mmCIF file of C-alpha atoms and ligand atoms in Angstrom:
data_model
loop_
_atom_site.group_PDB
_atom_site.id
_atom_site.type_symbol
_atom_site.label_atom_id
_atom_site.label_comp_id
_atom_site.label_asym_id
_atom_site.label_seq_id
_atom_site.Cartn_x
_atom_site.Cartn_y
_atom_site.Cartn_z
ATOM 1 C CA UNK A 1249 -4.885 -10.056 -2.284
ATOM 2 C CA UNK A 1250 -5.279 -7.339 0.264
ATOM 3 C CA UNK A 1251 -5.916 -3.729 -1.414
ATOM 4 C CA UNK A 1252 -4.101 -0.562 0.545
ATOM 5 C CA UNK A 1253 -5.382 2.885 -0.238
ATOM 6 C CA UNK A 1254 -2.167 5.456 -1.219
ATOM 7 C CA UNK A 1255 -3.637 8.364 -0.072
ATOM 8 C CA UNK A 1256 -3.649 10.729 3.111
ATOM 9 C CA UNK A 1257 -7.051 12.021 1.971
ATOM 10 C CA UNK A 1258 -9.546 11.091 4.627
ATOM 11 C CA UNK A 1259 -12.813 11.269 2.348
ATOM 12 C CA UNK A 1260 -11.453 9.130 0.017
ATOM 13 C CA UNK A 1261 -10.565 6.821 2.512
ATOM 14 C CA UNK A 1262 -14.121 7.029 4.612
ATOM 15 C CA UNK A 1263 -15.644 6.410 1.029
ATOM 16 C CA UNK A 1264 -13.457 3.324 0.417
ATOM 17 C CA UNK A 1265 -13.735 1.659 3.889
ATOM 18 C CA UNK A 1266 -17.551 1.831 3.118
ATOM 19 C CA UNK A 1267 -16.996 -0.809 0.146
ATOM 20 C CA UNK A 1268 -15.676 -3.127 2.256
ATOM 21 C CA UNK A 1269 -12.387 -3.737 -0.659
ATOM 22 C CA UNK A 1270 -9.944 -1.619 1.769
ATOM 23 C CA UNK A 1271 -7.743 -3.133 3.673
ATOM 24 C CA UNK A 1272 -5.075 -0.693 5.145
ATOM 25 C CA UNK A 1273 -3.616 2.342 4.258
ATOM 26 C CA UNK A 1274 -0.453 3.829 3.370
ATOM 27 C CA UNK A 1275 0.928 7.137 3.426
ATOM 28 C CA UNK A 1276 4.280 9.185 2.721
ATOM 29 C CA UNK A 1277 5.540 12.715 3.551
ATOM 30 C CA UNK A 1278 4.563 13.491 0.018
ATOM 31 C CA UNK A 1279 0.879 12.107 0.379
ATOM 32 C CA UNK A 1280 0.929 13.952 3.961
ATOM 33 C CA UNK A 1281 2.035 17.175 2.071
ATOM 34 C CA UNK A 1282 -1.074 17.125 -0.462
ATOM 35 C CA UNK A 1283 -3.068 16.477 2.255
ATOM 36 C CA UNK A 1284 -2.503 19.885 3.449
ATOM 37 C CA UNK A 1285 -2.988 18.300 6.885
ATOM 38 C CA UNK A 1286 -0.930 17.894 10.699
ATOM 39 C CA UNK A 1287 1.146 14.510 10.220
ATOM 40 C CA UNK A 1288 -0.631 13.233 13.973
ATOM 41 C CA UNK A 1289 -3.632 14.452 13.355
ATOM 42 C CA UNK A 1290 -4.551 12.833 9.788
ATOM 43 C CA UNK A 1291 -2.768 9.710 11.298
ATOM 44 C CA UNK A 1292 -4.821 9.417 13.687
ATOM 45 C CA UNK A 1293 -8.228 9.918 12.180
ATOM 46 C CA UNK A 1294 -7.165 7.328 9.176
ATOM 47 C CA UNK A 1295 -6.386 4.875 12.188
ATOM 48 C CA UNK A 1296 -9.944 5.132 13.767
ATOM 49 C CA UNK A 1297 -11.513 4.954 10.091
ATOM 50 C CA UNK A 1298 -9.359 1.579 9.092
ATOM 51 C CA UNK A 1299 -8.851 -1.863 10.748
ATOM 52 C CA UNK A 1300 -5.818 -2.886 9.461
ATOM 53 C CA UNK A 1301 -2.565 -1.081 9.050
ATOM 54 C CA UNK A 1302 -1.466 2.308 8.042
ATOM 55 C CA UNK A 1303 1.755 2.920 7.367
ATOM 56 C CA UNK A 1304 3.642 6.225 8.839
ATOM 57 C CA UNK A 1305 6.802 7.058 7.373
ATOM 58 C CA UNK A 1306 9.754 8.522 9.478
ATOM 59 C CA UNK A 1307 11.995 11.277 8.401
ATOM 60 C CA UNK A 1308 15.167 10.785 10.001
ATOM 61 C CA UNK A 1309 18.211 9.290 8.114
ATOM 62 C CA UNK A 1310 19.978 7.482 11.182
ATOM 63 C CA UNK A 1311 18.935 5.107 13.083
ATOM 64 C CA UNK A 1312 18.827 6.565 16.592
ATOM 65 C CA UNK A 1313 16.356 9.339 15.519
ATOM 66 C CA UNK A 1314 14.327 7.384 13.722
ATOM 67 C CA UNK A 1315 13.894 4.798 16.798
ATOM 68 C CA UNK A 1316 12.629 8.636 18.256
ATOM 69 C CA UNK A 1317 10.757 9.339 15.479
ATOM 70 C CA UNK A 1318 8.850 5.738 15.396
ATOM 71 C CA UNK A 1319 7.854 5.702 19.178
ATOM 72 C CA UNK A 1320 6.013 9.065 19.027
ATOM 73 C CA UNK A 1321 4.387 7.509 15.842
ATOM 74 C CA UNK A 1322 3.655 4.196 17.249
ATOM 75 C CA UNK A 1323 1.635 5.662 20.312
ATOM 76 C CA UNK A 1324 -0.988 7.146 17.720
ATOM 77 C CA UNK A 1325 -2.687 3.349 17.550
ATOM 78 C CA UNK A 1326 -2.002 0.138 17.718
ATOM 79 C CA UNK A 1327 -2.581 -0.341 13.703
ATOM 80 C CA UNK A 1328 0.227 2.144 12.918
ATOM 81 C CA UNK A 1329 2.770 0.476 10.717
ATOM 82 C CA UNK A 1330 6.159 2.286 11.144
ATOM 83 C CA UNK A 1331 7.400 3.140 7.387
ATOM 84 C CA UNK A 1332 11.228 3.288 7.214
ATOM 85 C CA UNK A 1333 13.279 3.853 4.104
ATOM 86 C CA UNK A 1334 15.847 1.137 2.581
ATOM 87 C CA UNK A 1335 18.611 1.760 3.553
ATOM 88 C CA UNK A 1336 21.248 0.339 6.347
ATOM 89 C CA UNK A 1337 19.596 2.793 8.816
ATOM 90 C CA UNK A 1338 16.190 1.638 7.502
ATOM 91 C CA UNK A 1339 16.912 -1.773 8.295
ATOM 92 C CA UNK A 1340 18.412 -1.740 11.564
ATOM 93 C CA UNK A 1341 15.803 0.509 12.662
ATOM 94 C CA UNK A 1342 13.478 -2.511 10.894
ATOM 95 C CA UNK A 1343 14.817 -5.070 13.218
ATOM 96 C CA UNK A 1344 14.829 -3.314 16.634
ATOM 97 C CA UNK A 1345 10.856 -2.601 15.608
ATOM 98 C CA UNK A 1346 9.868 -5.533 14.591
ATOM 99 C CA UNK A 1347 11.902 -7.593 17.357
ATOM 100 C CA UNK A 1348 9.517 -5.523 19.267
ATOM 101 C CA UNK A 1349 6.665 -6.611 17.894
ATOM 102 C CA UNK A 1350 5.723 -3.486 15.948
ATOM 103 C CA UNK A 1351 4.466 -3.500 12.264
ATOM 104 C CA UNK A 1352 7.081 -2.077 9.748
ATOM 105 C CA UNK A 1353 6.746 -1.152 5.882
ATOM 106 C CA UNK A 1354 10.616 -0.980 4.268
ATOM 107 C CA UNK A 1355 9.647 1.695 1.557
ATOM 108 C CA UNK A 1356 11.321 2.710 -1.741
ATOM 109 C CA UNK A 1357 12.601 -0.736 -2.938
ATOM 110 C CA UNK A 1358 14.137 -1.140 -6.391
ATOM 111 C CA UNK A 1359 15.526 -4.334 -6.614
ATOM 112 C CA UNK A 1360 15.322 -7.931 -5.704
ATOM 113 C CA UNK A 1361 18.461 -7.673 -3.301
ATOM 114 C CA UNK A 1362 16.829 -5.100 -1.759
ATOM 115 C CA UNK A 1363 13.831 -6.789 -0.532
ATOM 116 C CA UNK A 1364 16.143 -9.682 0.233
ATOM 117 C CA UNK A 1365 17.549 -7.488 2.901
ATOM 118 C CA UNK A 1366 14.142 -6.349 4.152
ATOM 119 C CA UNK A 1367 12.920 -9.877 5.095
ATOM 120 C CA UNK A 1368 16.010 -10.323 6.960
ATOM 121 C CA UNK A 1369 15.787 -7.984 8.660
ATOM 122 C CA UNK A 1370 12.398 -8.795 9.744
ATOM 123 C CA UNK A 1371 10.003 -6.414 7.662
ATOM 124 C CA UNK A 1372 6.262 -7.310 7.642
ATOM 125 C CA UNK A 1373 5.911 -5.533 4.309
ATOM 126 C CA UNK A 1374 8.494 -4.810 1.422
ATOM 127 C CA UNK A 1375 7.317 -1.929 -0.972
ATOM 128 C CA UNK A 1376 8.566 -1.822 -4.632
ATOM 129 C CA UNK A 1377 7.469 1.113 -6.388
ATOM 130 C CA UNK A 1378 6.419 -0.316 -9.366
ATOM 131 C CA UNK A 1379 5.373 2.388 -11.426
ATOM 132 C CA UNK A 1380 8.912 4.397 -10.905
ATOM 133 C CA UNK A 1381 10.839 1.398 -11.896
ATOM 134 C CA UNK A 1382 8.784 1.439 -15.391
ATOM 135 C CA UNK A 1383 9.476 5.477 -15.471
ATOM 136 C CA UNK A 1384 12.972 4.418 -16.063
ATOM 137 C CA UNK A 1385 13.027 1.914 -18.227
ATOM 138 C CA UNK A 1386 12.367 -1.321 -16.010
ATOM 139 C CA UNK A 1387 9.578 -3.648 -15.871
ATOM 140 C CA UNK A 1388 7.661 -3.204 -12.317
ATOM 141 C CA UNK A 1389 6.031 -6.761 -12.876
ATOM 142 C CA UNK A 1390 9.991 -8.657 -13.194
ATOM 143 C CA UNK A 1391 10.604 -6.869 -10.000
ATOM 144 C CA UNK A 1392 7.681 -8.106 -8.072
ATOM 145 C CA UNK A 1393 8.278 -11.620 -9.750
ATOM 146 C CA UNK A 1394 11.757 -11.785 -8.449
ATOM 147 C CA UNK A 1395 10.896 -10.992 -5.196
ATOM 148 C CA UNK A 1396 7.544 -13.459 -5.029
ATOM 149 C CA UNK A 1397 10.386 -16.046 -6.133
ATOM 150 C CA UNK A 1398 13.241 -15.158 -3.627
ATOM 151 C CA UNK A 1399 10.562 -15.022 -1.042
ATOM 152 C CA UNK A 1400 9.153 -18.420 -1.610
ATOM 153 C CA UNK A 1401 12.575 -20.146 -2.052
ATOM 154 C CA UNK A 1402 13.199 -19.235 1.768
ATOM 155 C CA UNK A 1403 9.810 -18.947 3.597
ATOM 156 C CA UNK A 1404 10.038 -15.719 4.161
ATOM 157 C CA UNK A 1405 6.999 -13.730 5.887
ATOM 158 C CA UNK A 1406 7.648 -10.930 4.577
ATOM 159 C CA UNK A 1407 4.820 -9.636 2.765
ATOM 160 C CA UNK A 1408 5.094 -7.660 -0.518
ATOM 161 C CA UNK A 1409 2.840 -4.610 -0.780
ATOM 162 C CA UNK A 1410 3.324 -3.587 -4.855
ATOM 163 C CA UNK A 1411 3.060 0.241 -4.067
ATOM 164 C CA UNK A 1412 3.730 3.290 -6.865
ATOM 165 C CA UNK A 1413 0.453 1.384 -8.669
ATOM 166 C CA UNK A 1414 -0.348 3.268 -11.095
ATOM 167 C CA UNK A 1415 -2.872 1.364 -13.203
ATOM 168 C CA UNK A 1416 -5.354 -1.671 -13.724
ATOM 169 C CA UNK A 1417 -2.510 -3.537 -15.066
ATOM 170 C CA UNK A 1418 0.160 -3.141 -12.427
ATOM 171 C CA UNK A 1419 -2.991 -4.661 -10.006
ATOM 172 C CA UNK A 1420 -3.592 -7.450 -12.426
ATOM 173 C CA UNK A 1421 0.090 -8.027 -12.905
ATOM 174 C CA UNK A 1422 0.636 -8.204 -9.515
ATOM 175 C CA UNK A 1423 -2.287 -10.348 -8.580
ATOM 176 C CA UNK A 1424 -0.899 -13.194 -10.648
ATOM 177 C CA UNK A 1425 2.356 -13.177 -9.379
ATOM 178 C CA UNK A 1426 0.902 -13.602 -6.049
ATOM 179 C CA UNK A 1427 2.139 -10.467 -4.379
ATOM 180 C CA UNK A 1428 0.359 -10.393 -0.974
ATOM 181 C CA UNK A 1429 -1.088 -6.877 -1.282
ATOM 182 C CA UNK A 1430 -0.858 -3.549 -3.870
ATOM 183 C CA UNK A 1431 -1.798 0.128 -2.599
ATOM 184 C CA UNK A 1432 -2.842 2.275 -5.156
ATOM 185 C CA UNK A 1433 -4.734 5.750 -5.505
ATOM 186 C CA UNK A 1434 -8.086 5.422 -4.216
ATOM 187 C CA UNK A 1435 -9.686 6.484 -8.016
ATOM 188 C CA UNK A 1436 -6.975 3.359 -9.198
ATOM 189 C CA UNK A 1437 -8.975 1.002 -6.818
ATOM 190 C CA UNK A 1438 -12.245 2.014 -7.762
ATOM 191 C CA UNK A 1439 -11.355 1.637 -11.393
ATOM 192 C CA UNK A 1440 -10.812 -2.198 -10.707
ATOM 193 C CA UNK A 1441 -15.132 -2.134 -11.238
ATOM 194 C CA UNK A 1442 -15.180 -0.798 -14.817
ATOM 195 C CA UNK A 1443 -16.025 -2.570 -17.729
ATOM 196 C CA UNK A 1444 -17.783 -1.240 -20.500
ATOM 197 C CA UNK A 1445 -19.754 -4.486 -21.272
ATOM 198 C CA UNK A 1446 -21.067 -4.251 -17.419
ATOM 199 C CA UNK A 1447 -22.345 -0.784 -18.227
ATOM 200 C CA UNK A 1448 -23.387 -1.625 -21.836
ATOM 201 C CA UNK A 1449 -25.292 -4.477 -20.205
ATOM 202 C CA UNK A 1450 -27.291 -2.354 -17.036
ATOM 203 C CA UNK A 1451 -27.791 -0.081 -20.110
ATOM 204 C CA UNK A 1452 -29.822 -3.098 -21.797
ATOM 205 C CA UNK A 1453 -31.135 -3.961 -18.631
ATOM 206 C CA UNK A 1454 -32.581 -1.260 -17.800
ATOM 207 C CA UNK A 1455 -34.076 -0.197 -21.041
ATOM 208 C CA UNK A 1456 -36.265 -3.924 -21.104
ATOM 209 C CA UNK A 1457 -37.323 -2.985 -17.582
ATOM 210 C CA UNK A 1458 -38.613 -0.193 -18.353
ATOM 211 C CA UNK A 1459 -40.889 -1.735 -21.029
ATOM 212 C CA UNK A 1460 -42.207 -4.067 -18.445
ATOM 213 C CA UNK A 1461 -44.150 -1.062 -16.585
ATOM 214 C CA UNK A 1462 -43.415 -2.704 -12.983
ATOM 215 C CA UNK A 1463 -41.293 -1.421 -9.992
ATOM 216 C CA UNK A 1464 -39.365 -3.438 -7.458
ATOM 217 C CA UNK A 1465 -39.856 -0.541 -4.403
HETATM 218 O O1 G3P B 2212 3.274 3.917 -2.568
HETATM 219 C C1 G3P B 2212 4.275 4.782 -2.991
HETATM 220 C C2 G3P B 2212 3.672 5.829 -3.806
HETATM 221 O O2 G3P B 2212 3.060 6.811 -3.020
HETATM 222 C C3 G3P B 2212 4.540 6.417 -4.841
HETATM 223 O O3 G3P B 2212 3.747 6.490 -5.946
HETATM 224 O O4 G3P B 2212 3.057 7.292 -8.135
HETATM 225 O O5 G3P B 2212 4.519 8.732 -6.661
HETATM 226 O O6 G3P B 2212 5.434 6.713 -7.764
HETATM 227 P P1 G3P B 2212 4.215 7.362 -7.199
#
């Protein structure tokens, strides 16, 4: 399962590309707006930090502009996945892209049909927003089960990045369902490490060390 950081904030991602657990990065006009940062700019620098891709979203609503919109974005590097939103727009503007061999995320997916109509049109990466589909009284995890299912009864590529992750159990969720990648919050993938046995057992560790009166370095 390939881990995505949610976040426009380049520390975080510099400190998460050190661990070797990120895979690509995703961002949103939101993210971009907390960032405090210029859209190309911030793009950019996340594109030099990470291999694989980051996702850029466009603005537009129709399909013409955001063809405009996605060929300024594309040019910032060749790992920049266009982000387009679901809708009829979104997905024609999916198929042109992709047809052209460019990388495209189909963002703010809430149902199964949805998603269906993403890997038709040729997405490389459906997002359901987990997280807001519990807000309102769904469960994230039937949504990404649906989709793993739909998916596999047709072979289609299309992968599913769980995104609006907002805890250790949407990633463990997710992860048995088989969903090809989740992007969370950088401090939600660096939470994956904690266990309190793990630190009640350094904790024991250590202390016996100690006793022993002998260094390593
Ligand atoms: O990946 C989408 C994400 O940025 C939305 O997350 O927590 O605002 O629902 P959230």
């Amino acid at each position: 399962m390939k881990f995505f950081a949610d976040t426009a904030e380049i520390d975080a991602i510099r400190e998460l590309a050190a661990t070797g657990l990120l895979d690509g990065v995703t961002t949103n006009p939101s993210l971009i707006h907390k960032s405090g940062r210029d859209f190309m700019e911030v793009t950019k620098e996340i594109c030099d930090i990470v291999d694989g891709p980051v996702s850029a979203e466009v603005v537009a609503l129709d399909h013409d502009t955001m063809m405009r919109e996605a060929e300024v974005l594309r040019k910032i590097a060749d790992n920049v996945c266009i982000k387009v939103p679901l809708t009829i727009d979104g997905l024609k503007t999916c198929k042109a892209l992709t047809e052209d061999g460019t990388m495209v995320n189909v963002t703010l997916c809430f149902s199964a049909n949805q998603a269906l109509l993403a890997a038709k049109a040729g997405a490389t990466f459906i997002s359901p927003f987990v997280g807001r589909h519990d807000d309102n009284g769904f469960d994230g995890m039937d949504l990404i089960r649906d989709i793993r299912l739909i998916y596999d009864n047709y072979a289609f590529e299309t992968e599913i990045l769980v995104a609006s992750v907002r805890h250790a159990g949407h990633v463990l969720g997710s992860a048995r369902i088989g969903a090809d990648v989740a992007t969370m919050p950088p401090k939600v993938i660096l939470s994956l490490a904690n266990h309190v046995l793990t630190d009640k057992g350094i904790e024991g560790f250590l202390a016996d060390w100690e006793k022993t009166g002998q260094s390593i370095v």
